[in-house]
mmCIF file of C-alpha atoms in Angstrom:
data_model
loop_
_atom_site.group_PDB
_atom_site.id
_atom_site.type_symbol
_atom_site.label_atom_id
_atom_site.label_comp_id
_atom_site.label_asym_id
_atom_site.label_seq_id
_atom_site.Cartn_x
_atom_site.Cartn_y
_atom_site.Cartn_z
ATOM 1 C CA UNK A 1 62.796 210.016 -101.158
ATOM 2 C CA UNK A 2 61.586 210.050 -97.405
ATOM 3 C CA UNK A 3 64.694 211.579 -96.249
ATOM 4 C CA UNK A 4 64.199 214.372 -98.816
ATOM 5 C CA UNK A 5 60.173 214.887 -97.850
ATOM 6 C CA UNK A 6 61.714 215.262 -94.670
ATOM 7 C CA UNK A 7 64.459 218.064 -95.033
ATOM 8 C CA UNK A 8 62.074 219.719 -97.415
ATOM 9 C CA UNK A 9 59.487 219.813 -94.471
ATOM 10 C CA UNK A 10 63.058 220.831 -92.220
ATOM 11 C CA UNK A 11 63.371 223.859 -94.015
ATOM 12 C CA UNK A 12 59.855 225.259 -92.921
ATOM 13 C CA UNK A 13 60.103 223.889 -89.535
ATOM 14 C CA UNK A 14 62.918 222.852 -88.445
ATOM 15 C CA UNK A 15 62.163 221.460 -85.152
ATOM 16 C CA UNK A 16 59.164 219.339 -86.745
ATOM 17 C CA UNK A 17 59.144 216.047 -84.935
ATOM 18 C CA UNK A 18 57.329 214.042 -87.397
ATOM 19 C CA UNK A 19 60.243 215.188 -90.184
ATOM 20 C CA UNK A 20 63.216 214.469 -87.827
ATOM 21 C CA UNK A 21 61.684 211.082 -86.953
ATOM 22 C CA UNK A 22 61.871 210.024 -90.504
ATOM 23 C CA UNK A 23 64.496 212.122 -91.681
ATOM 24 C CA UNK A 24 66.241 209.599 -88.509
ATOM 25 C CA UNK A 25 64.534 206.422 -89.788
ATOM 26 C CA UNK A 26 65.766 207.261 -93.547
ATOM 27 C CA UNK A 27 69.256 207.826 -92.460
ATOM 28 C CA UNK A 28 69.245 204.856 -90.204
ATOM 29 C CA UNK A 29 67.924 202.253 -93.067
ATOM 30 C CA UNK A 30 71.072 204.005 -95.375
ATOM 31 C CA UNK A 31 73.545 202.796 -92.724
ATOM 32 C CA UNK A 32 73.847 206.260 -91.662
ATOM 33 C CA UNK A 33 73.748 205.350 -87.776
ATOM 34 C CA UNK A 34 75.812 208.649 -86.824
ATOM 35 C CA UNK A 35 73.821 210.960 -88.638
ATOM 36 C CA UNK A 36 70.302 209.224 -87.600
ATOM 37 C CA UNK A 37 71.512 209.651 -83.740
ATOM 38 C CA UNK A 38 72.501 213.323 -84.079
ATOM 39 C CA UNK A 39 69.116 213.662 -85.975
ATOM 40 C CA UNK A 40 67.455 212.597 -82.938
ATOM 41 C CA UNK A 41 69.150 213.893 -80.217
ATOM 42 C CA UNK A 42 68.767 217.320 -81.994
ATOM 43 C CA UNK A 43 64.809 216.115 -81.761
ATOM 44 C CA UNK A 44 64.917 214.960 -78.280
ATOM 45 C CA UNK A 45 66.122 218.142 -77.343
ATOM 46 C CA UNK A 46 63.052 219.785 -78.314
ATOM 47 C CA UNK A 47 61.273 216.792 -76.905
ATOM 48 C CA UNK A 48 63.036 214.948 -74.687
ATOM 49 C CA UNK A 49 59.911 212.749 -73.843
ATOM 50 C CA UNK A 50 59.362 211.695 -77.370
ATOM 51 C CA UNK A 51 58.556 207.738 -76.682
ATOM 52 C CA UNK A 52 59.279 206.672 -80.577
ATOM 53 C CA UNK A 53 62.644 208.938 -80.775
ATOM 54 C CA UNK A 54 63.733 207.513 -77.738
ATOM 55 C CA UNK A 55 62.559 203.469 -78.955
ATOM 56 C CA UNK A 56 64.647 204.479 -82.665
ATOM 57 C CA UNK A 57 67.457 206.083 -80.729
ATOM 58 C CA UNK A 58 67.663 202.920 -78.369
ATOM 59 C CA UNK A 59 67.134 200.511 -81.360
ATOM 60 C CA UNK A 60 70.283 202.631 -83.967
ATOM 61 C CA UNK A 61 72.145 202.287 -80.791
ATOM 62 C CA UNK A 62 72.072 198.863 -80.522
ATOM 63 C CA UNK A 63 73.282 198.676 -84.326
ATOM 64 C CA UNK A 64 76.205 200.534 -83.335
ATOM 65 C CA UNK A 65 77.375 197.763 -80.188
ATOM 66 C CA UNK A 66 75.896 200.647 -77.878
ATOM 67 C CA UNK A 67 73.907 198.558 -75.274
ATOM 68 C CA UNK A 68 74.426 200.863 -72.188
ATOM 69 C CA UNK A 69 73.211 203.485 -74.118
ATOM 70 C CA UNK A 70 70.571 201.960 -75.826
ATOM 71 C CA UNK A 71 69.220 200.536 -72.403
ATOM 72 C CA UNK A 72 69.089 203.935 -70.928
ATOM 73 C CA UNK A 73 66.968 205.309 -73.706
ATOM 74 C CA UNK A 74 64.709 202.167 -72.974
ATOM 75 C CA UNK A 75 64.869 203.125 -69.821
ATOM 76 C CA UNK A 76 63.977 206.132 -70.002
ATOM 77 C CA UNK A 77 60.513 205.773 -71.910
ATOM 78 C CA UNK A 78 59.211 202.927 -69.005
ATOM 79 C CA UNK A 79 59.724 206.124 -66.620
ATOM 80 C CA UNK A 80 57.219 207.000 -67.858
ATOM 81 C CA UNK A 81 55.199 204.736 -69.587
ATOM 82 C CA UNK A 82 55.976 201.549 -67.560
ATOM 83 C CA UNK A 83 53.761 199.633 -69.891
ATOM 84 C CA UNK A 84 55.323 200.380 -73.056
ATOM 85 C CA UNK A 85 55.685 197.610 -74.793
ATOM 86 C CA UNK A 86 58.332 198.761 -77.045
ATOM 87 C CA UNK A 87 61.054 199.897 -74.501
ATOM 88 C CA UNK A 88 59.808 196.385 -72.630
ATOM 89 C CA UNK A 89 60.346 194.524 -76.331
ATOM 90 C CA UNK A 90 63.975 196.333 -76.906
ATOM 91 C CA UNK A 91 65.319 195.878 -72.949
ATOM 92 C CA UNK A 92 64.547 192.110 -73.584
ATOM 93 C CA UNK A 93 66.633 192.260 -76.809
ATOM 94 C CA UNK A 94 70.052 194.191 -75.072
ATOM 95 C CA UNK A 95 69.533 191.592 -72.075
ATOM 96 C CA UNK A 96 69.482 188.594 -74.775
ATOM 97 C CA UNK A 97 72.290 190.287 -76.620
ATOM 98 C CA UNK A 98 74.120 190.007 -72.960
ATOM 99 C CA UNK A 99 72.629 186.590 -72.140
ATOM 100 C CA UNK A 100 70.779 187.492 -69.249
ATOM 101 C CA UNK A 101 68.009 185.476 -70.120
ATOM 102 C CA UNK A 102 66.296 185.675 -66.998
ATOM 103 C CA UNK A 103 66.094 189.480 -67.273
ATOM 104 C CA UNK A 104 65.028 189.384 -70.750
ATOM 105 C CA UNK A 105 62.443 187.024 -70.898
ATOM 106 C CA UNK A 106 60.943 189.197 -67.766
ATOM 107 C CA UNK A 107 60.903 192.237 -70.201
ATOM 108 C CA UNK A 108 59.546 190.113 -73.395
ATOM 109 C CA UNK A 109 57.028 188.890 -71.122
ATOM 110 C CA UNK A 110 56.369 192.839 -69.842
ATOM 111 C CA UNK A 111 56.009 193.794 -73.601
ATOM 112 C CA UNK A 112 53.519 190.776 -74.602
ATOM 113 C CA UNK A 113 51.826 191.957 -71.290
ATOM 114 C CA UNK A 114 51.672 195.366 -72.745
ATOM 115 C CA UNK A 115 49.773 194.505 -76.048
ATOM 116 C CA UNK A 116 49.112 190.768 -76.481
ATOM 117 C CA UNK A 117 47.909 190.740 -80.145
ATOM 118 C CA UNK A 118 50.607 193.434 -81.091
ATOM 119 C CA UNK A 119 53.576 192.616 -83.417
ATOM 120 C CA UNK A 120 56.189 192.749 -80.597
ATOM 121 C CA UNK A 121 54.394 190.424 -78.523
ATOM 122 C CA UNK A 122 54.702 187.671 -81.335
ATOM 123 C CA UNK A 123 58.360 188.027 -81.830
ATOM 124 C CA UNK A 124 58.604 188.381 -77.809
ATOM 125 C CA UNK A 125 56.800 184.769 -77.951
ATOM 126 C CA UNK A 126 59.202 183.371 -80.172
ATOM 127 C CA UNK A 127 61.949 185.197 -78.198
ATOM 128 C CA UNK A 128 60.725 183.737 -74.876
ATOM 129 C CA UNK A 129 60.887 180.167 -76.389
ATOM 130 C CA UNK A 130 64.422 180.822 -77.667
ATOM 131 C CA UNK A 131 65.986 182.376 -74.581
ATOM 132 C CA UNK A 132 64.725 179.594 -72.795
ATOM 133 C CA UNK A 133 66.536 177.119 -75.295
ATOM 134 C CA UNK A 134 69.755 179.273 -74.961
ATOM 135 C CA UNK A 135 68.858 179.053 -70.897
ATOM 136 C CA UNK A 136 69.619 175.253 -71.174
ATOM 137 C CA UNK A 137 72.189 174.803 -73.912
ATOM 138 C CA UNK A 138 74.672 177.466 -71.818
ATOM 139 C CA UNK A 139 73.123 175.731 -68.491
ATOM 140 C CA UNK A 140 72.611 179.480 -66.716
ATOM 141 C CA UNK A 141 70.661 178.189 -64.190
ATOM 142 C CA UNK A 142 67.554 179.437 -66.095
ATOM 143 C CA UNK A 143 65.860 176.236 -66.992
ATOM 144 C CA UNK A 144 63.491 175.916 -64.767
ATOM 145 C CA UNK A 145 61.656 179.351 -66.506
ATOM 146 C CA UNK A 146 58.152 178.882 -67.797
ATOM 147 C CA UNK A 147 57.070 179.259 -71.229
ATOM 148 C CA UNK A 148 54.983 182.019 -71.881
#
């Protein structure tokens, strides 16, 4: 139903960033990973600055085993928003996915800095606590961290 709101709204303006952006989202929650990534870089080239593209691009890329890509489209949104707690949550989750604890409990910690009561700083808690668990069971050399 969303993905049809959102082609209907297509067909007036088709370079309407709020109907790509859930035309992507629809698309992605169907297991449609291609299409929602050629939805949005179709959108990101009319807006290549477009913080919650880039965070869904980064986040269907990660479904698809893309970390390098994903991480640059994280990447790109602390270039300019080094604060963003979103890119900061996601970066934390390819580093995890790579066990680079270290490095990802640095960017959880970056996105709980971002917005402490926000939803991504609670799962970044619980993320902290478990990286640091995973830090000591694989013996990284990361035990040492801190709790956040």
């Amino acid at each position: 139903e969303a993905a049809d709101e959102a082609r209907a709204a297509l067909e007036i303006l088709p370079t309407y960033p709020d109907a790509l952006l859930l035309l992507a989202q629809a698309e992605w929650r169907a297991g449609r990973t291609r299409e929602a990534v050629a939805t949005l870089v179709e959108m990101l080239a009319h807006d290549p600055y477009h913080f919650d593209a880039l965070i869904l691009l980064g986040r269907v890329l990660l479904d698809e085993g893309r970390r390098d890509d994903a991480r640059q489209a994280f990447r790109r949104v602390l270039r300019f928003d080094p604060r963003h707690a979103g890119a900061s949550f996601y970066l934390g989750v390819v580093a995890g996915e790579e066990r680079r604890f270290r490095d990802a409990i640095a960017h959880w910690r970056d996105a709980i800095e971002a917005d402490p009561e926000g939803e991504l700083a609670a799962r970044a808690r619980e993320n902290v606590a478990t990286a640091m668990e995973f830090a000591r069971i694989f013996r990284t050399g990361e035990a040492a961290l801190q709790p956040a």
